[in-house]
Amino acid sequence: MDGCLMTKEDVIRQYFCSWLKQDINLCKNLFAETATYSECYGPIYRNKREILAWFRDWNKEGKVLEWSIKKLLIIRNTAIVEWYFKCNYHNKVSEFDGVSLIEFDIQNKIKSVKEFQSKSKHYYPYS
């Protein structure tokens, strides 16, 4: 999509796809240079260089098995994405539900991601 402005939804879907395919080339142009990324369990990456280094390093040790979008809501320059994530990292399979709050700049580049997670196994205590 060179020369074309990707939609915010396209950017999000391509980002998720880059993890599933372990293809850094799919996400290299999705982030603003000064983007920040806050993972749901604590780490924060402070710019595009750190985000891409994390992508490379994580994919040497792990594999995303599933990252499916359940709901996607875009309001102006902000997206709210509800998702399910499953991976094998250091030979341990884990899964969880999550929500990402994503902010975009005027070129539809990601300038901020904040992730939040929830256990994926739910139960009904009053059933």
Short mmCIF file of N, CA and C in Angstrom, two decimals:
data_model
loop_
_atom_site.label_atom_id
_atom_site.label_comp_id
_atom_site.label_asym_id
_atom_site.label_seq_id
_atom_site.Cartn_x
_atom_site.Cartn_y
_atom_site.Cartn_z
N MET A 1 0.83 -1.20 0.00
CA MET A 1 0.00 0.00 0.00
C MET A 1 0.87 1.25 0.00
N ASP A 2 1.97 1.21 -0.69
CA ASP A 2 2.85 2.36 -0.77
C ASP A 2 2.12 3.52 -1.43
N GLY A 3 2.30 4.72 -0.84
CA GLY A 3 1.68 5.91 -1.39
C GLY A 3 0.22 6.05 -1.00
N CYS A 4 -0.39 5.01 -0.47
CA CYS A 4 -1.78 5.04 -0.05
C CYS A 4 -1.84 5.11 1.46
N LEU A 5 -2.77 5.88 1.97
CA LEU A 5 -2.99 5.94 3.40
C LEU A 5 -3.85 4.76 3.80
N MET A 6 -3.28 3.87 4.63
CA MET A 6 -4.05 2.72 5.11
C MET A 6 -5.11 3.22 6.10
N THR A 7 -6.24 2.54 6.13
CA THR A 7 -7.23 2.87 7.14
C THR A 7 -6.73 2.39 8.50
N LYS A 8 -7.27 2.94 9.56
CA LYS A 8 -6.89 2.51 10.90
C LYS A 8 -7.18 1.02 11.10
N GLU A 9 -8.30 0.56 10.58
CA GLU A 9 -8.63 -0.87 10.69
C GLU A 9 -7.60 -1.72 9.94
N ASP A 10 -7.19 -1.29 8.75
CA ASP A 10 -6.16 -2.01 8.00
C ASP A 10 -4.86 -2.10 8.79
N VAL A 11 -4.47 -0.99 9.43
CA VAL A 11 -3.24 -0.95 10.21
C VAL A 11 -3.31 -1.96 11.35
N ILE A 12 -4.43 -1.98 12.06
CA ILE A 12 -4.60 -2.91 13.19
C ILE A 12 -4.55 -4.36 12.71
N ARG A 13 -5.30 -4.66 11.68
CA ARG A 13 -5.33 -6.04 11.17
C ARG A 13 -3.95 -6.48 10.65
N GLN A 14 -3.24 -5.58 10.00
CA GLN A 14 -1.91 -5.92 9.50
C GLN A 14 -0.94 -6.13 10.67
N TYR A 15 -1.09 -5.35 11.74
CA TYR A 15 -0.23 -5.53 12.91
C TYR A 15 -0.45 -6.90 13.54
N PHE A 16 -1.70 -7.29 13.74
CA PHE A 16 -1.99 -8.61 14.30
C PHE A 16 -1.44 -9.70 13.39
N CYS A 17 -1.61 -9.54 12.10
CA CYS A 17 -1.13 -10.50 11.10
C CYS A 17 0.39 -10.62 11.15
N SER A 18 1.10 -9.52 11.39
CA SER A 18 2.56 -9.56 11.44
C SER A 18 3.05 -10.49 12.54
N TRP A 19 2.34 -10.52 13.67
CA TRP A 19 2.70 -11.43 14.76
C TRP A 19 2.37 -12.87 14.41
N LEU A 20 1.21 -13.09 13.81
CA LEU A 20 0.83 -14.45 13.43
C LEU A 20 1.80 -15.04 12.41
N LYS A 21 2.28 -14.21 11.48
CA LYS A 21 3.20 -14.67 10.44
C LYS A 21 4.66 -14.51 10.84
N GLN A 22 4.92 -13.93 12.00
CA GLN A 22 6.29 -13.64 12.47
C GLN A 22 7.06 -12.85 11.41
N ASP A 23 6.40 -11.86 10.82
CA ASP A 23 6.97 -11.09 9.71
C ASP A 23 7.10 -9.62 10.09
N ILE A 24 8.30 -9.23 10.49
CA ILE A 24 8.54 -7.85 10.92
C ILE A 24 8.29 -6.85 9.79
N ASN A 25 8.45 -7.28 8.54
CA ASN A 25 8.23 -6.37 7.41
C ASN A 25 6.79 -5.89 7.33
N LEU A 26 5.85 -6.68 7.86
CA LEU A 26 4.44 -6.28 7.84
C LEU A 26 4.16 -5.15 8.82
N CYS A 27 4.99 -4.99 9.84
CA CYS A 27 4.69 -3.95 10.84
C CYS A 27 5.70 -2.81 10.87
N LYS A 28 6.75 -2.87 10.06
CA LYS A 28 7.80 -1.84 10.09
C LYS A 28 7.28 -0.43 9.84
N ASN A 29 6.28 -0.30 8.98
CA ASN A 29 5.79 1.03 8.61
C ASN A 29 4.48 1.42 9.30
N LEU A 30 4.09 0.66 10.31
CA LEU A 30 2.80 0.93 10.97
C LEU A 30 2.92 1.89 12.14
N PHE A 31 4.14 2.08 12.66
CA PHE A 31 4.33 2.88 13.86
C PHE A 31 4.99 4.22 13.56
N ALA A 32 4.57 5.25 14.29
CA ALA A 32 5.27 6.54 14.26
C ALA A 32 6.62 6.35 14.95
N GLU A 33 7.61 7.16 14.60
CA GLU A 33 8.95 7.05 15.18
C GLU A 33 8.93 7.18 16.70
N THR A 34 8.03 8.01 17.22
CA THR A 34 7.97 8.27 18.67
C THR A 34 6.88 7.45 19.37
N ALA A 35 6.42 6.40 18.72
CA ALA A 35 5.34 5.57 19.28
C ALA A 35 5.75 4.96 20.62
N THR A 36 4.75 4.72 21.48
CA THR A 36 4.98 3.98 22.72
C THR A 36 4.05 2.77 22.73
N TYR A 37 4.52 1.71 23.39
CA TYR A 37 3.73 0.47 23.46
C TYR A 37 3.83 -0.04 24.89
N SER A 38 2.70 -0.11 25.56
CA SER A 38 2.63 -0.59 26.93
C SER A 38 1.97 -1.96 26.93
N GLU A 39 2.77 -3.01 27.24
CA GLU A 39 2.22 -4.36 27.28
C GLU A 39 1.38 -4.54 28.54
N CYS A 40 0.46 -5.50 28.48
CA CYS A 40 -0.50 -5.70 29.56
C CYS A 40 0.12 -6.21 30.85
N TYR A 41 1.36 -6.72 30.82
CA TYR A 41 1.97 -7.23 32.04
C TYR A 41 3.15 -6.39 32.52
N GLY A 42 3.33 -5.17 31.94
CA GLY A 42 4.30 -4.26 32.51
C GLY A 42 5.30 -3.58 31.60
N PRO A 43 5.94 -4.29 30.63
CA PRO A 43 6.96 -3.63 29.81
C PRO A 43 6.39 -2.49 28.97
N ILE A 44 7.19 -1.44 28.81
CA ILE A 44 6.83 -0.32 27.94
C ILE A 44 7.99 -0.08 26.98
N TYR A 45 7.67 0.01 25.71
CA TYR A 45 8.65 0.30 24.66
C TYR A 45 8.44 1.75 24.25
N ARG A 46 9.51 2.53 24.21
CA ARG A 46 9.41 3.99 24.15
C ARG A 46 9.52 4.61 22.78
N ASN A 47 9.75 3.81 21.74
CA ASN A 47 9.85 4.35 20.38
C ASN A 47 9.78 3.19 19.39
N LYS A 48 9.72 3.54 18.12
CA LYS A 48 9.60 2.52 17.07
C LYS A 48 10.78 1.55 17.10
N ARG A 49 11.97 2.03 17.31
CA ARG A 49 13.16 1.17 17.35
C ARG A 49 13.02 0.10 18.43
N GLU A 50 12.57 0.49 19.64
CA GLU A 50 12.40 -0.47 20.72
C GLU A 50 11.26 -1.44 20.42
N ILE A 51 10.18 -0.95 19.82
CA ILE A 51 9.05 -1.82 19.47
C ILE A 51 9.50 -2.91 18.49
N LEU A 52 10.27 -2.52 17.47
CA LEU A 52 10.74 -3.50 16.48
C LEU A 52 11.77 -4.45 17.08
N ALA A 53 12.61 -3.98 18.00
CA ALA A 53 13.57 -4.85 18.69
C ALA A 53 12.82 -5.89 19.52
N TRP A 54 11.77 -5.46 20.22
CA TRP A 54 10.93 -6.38 21.00
C TRP A 54 10.30 -7.42 20.09
N PHE A 55 9.76 -7.00 18.95
CA PHE A 55 9.15 -7.93 18.00
C PHE A 55 10.17 -9.00 17.58
N ARG A 56 11.36 -8.56 17.18
CA ARG A 56 12.41 -9.50 16.76
C ARG A 56 12.79 -10.46 17.89
N ASP A 57 13.05 -9.91 19.06
CA ASP A 57 13.49 -10.72 20.20
C ASP A 57 12.42 -11.71 20.64
N TRP A 58 11.17 -11.25 20.74
CA TRP A 58 10.09 -12.12 21.20
C TRP A 58 9.89 -13.28 20.23
N ASN A 59 9.94 -13.00 18.95
CA ASN A 59 9.69 -14.04 17.94
C ASN A 59 10.83 -15.04 17.80
N LYS A 60 12.00 -14.75 18.37
CA LYS A 60 13.08 -15.75 18.43
C LYS A 60 12.75 -16.84 19.45
N GLU A 61 12.00 -16.47 20.49
CA GLU A 61 11.70 -17.37 21.60
C GLU A 61 10.28 -17.91 21.59
N GLY A 62 9.40 -17.30 20.78
CA GLY A 62 7.99 -17.67 20.85
C GLY A 62 7.29 -17.65 19.51
N LYS A 63 6.03 -18.04 19.56
CA LYS A 63 5.17 -18.08 18.37
C LYS A 63 3.76 -17.74 18.79
N VAL A 64 3.17 -16.76 18.13
CA VAL A 64 1.76 -16.46 18.35
C VAL A 64 0.95 -17.51 17.61
N LEU A 65 0.11 -18.22 18.34
CA LEU A 65 -0.71 -19.29 17.75
C LEU A 65 -2.06 -18.76 17.28
N GLU A 66 -2.59 -17.78 18.01
CA GLU A 66 -3.86 -17.16 17.63
C GLU A 66 -3.91 -15.77 18.22
N TRP A 67 -4.39 -14.83 17.42
CA TRP A 67 -4.64 -13.47 17.92
C TRP A 67 -5.82 -12.96 17.13
N SER A 68 -7.01 -13.22 17.65
CA SER A 68 -8.22 -12.91 16.91
C SER A 68 -8.93 -11.70 17.50
N ILE A 69 -9.45 -10.89 16.62
CA ILE A 69 -10.18 -9.68 17.01
C ILE A 69 -11.64 -10.07 17.26
N LYS A 70 -12.12 -9.75 18.45
CA LYS A 70 -13.52 -10.00 18.79
C LYS A 70 -14.39 -8.79 18.48
N LYS A 71 -13.85 -7.62 18.77
CA LYS A 71 -14.60 -6.39 18.53
C LYS A 71 -13.62 -5.27 18.26
N LEU A 72 -13.99 -4.38 17.33
CA LEU A 72 -13.13 -3.27 16.96
C LEU A 72 -14.00 -2.01 16.85
N LEU A 73 -13.63 -1.00 17.62
CA LEU A 73 -14.36 0.26 17.63
C LEU A 73 -13.37 1.38 17.37
N ILE A 74 -13.63 2.20 16.35
CA ILE A 74 -12.73 3.31 16.02
C ILE A 74 -13.52 4.61 16.11
N ILE A 75 -12.99 5.53 16.93
CA ILE A 75 -13.60 6.85 17.09
C ILE A 75 -12.50 7.88 16.86
N ARG A 76 -12.61 8.64 15.78
CA ARG A 76 -11.61 9.61 15.37
C ARG A 76 -10.22 8.97 15.32
N ASN A 77 -9.29 9.38 16.19
CA ASN A 77 -7.92 8.85 16.15
C ASN A 77 -7.64 7.79 17.20
N THR A 78 -8.70 7.19 17.74
CA THR A 78 -8.54 6.17 18.78
C THR A 78 -9.30 4.91 18.40
N ALA A 79 -8.65 3.77 18.61
CA ALA A 79 -9.31 2.48 18.39
C ALA A 79 -9.31 1.70 19.70
N ILE A 80 -10.40 0.98 19.92
CA ILE A 80 -10.52 0.05 21.03
C ILE A 80 -10.71 -1.32 20.41
N VAL A 81 -9.78 -2.23 20.72
CA VAL A 81 -9.80 -3.56 20.12
C VAL A 81 -9.90 -4.61 21.23
N GLU A 82 -10.97 -5.41 21.19
CA GLU A 82 -11.10 -6.54 22.10
C GLU A 82 -10.61 -7.77 21.36
N TRP A 83 -9.77 -8.60 22.02
CA TRP A 83 -9.15 -9.70 21.32
C TRP A 83 -8.91 -10.90 22.23
N TYR A 84 -8.59 -12.03 21.57
CA TYR A 84 -8.17 -13.26 22.25
C TYR A 84 -6.78 -13.58 21.75
N PHE A 85 -5.87 -13.93 22.67
CA PHE A 85 -4.47 -14.17 22.33
C PHE A 85 -4.02 -15.50 22.90
N LYS A 86 -3.31 -16.27 22.06
CA LYS A 86 -2.75 -17.55 22.49
C LYS A 86 -1.35 -17.67 21.87
N CYS A 87 -0.38 -18.07 22.70
CA CYS A 87 0.99 -18.18 22.20
C CYS A 87 1.73 -19.34 22.85
N ASN A 88 2.84 -19.68 22.23
CA ASN A 88 3.78 -20.63 22.80
C ASN A 88 5.08 -19.86 22.98
N TYR A 89 5.46 -19.60 24.23
CA TYR A 89 6.66 -18.84 24.52
C TYR A 89 7.52 -19.66 25.47
N HIS A 90 8.75 -19.92 25.07
CA HIS A 90 9.66 -20.78 25.84
C HIS A 90 9.01 -22.13 26.12
N ASN A 91 8.34 -22.69 25.12
CA ASN A 91 7.68 -24.00 25.19
C ASN A 91 6.58 -24.06 26.24
N LYS A 92 5.97 -22.92 26.53
CA LYS A 92 4.82 -22.87 27.44
C LYS A 92 3.67 -22.17 26.71
N VAL A 93 2.55 -22.88 26.58
CA VAL A 93 1.38 -22.30 25.92
C VAL A 93 0.59 -21.51 26.94
N SER A 94 0.24 -20.28 26.59
CA SER A 94 -0.62 -19.46 27.45
C SER A 94 -1.63 -18.72 26.58
N GLU A 95 -2.71 -18.32 27.22
CA GLU A 95 -3.78 -17.63 26.50
C GLU A 95 -4.48 -16.66 27.43
N PHE A 96 -5.02 -15.60 26.85
CA PHE A 96 -5.79 -14.64 27.61
C PHE A 96 -6.61 -13.77 26.68
N ASP A 97 -7.62 -13.13 27.25
CA ASP A 97 -8.40 -12.13 26.54
C ASP A 97 -7.75 -10.78 26.79
N GLY A 98 -7.97 -9.85 25.90
CA GLY A 98 -7.38 -8.54 26.10
C GLY A 98 -8.10 -7.44 25.38
N VAL A 99 -7.70 -6.22 25.72
CA VAL A 99 -8.20 -5.02 25.07
C VAL A 99 -7.00 -4.12 24.82
N SER A 100 -6.92 -3.57 23.64
CA SER A 100 -5.89 -2.58 23.31
C SER A 100 -6.56 -1.24 23.03
N LEU A 101 -5.99 -0.22 23.61
CA LEU A 101 -6.38 1.16 23.35
C LEU A 101 -5.28 1.72 22.45
N ILE A 102 -5.62 2.02 21.20
CA ILE A 102 -4.62 2.42 20.21
C ILE A 102 -4.91 3.84 19.72
N GLU A 103 -3.88 4.69 19.76
CA GLU A 103 -4.01 6.05 19.25
C GLU A 103 -3.19 6.19 17.97
N PHE A 104 -3.72 6.95 17.02
CA PHE A 104 -3.08 7.15 15.72
C PHE A 104 -2.71 8.62 15.52
N ASP A 105 -1.68 8.85 14.69
CA ASP A 105 -1.36 10.22 14.28
C ASP A 105 -2.14 10.55 13.00
N ILE A 106 -1.87 11.69 12.42
CA ILE A 106 -2.68 12.11 11.25
C ILE A 106 -2.36 11.31 9.99
N GLN A 107 -1.24 10.56 9.98
CA GLN A 107 -0.93 9.68 8.84
C GLN A 107 -1.42 8.26 9.08
N ASN A 108 -2.25 8.07 10.11
CA ASN A 108 -2.75 6.74 10.51
C ASN A 108 -1.63 5.80 10.93
N LYS A 109 -0.54 6.36 11.45
CA LYS A 109 0.53 5.56 12.06
C LYS A 109 0.18 5.42 13.54
N ILE A 110 0.51 4.28 14.10
CA ILE A 110 0.25 4.05 15.52
C ILE A 110 1.21 4.90 16.34
N LYS A 111 0.64 5.71 17.24
CA LYS A 111 1.50 6.50 18.11
C LYS A 111 1.47 6.02 19.56
N SER A 112 0.46 5.20 19.90
CA SER A 112 0.40 4.68 21.27
C SER A 112 -0.48 3.43 21.31
N VAL A 113 0.01 2.41 22.03
CA VAL A 113 -0.78 1.21 22.31
C VAL A 113 -0.70 0.95 23.80
N LYS A 114 -1.86 0.75 24.41
CA LYS A 114 -1.94 0.35 25.81
C LYS A 114 -2.77 -0.92 25.86
N GLU A 115 -2.16 -2.01 26.33
CA GLU A 115 -2.84 -3.31 26.40
C GLU A 115 -3.31 -3.60 27.82
N PHE A 116 -4.46 -4.28 27.90
CA PHE A 116 -5.01 -4.74 29.17
C PHE A 116 -5.45 -6.19 28.97
N GLN A 117 -5.26 -7.03 30.00
CA GLN A 117 -5.60 -8.44 29.83
C GLN A 117 -6.56 -8.93 30.90
N SER A 118 -7.21 -10.04 30.57
CA SER A 118 -8.14 -10.74 31.44
C SER A 118 -7.92 -12.23 31.23
N LYS A 119 -8.16 -13.02 32.23
CA LYS A 119 -8.07 -14.47 32.05
C LYS A 119 -9.06 -14.89 30.96
N SER A 120 -8.68 -15.87 30.16
CA SER A 120 -9.56 -16.30 29.08
C SER A 120 -10.54 -17.38 29.54
N LYS A 121 -10.24 -18.04 30.64
CA LYS A 121 -11.17 -19.04 31.19
C LYS A 121 -12.08 -18.32 32.20
N HIS A 122 -13.34 -18.20 31.83
CA HIS A 122 -14.31 -17.50 32.68
C HIS A 122 -15.28 -18.52 33.29
N TYR A 123 -15.88 -18.14 34.39
CA TYR A 123 -16.87 -19.01 35.04
C TYR A 123 -17.96 -18.15 35.65
N TYR A 124 -19.05 -18.78 35.99
CA TYR A 124 -20.23 -18.09 36.52
C TYR A 124 -20.46 -18.60 37.94
N PRO A 125 -20.03 -17.88 38.97
CA PRO A 125 -20.12 -18.37 40.34
C PRO A 125 -21.55 -18.52 40.87
N TYR A 126 -22.51 -17.86 40.26
CA TYR A 126 -23.89 -17.93 40.75
C TYR A 126 -24.80 -18.77 39.87
N SER A 127 -24.23 -19.60 39.02
CA SER A 127 -25.04 -20.46 38.16
C SER A 127 -25.49 -21.69 38.91
#
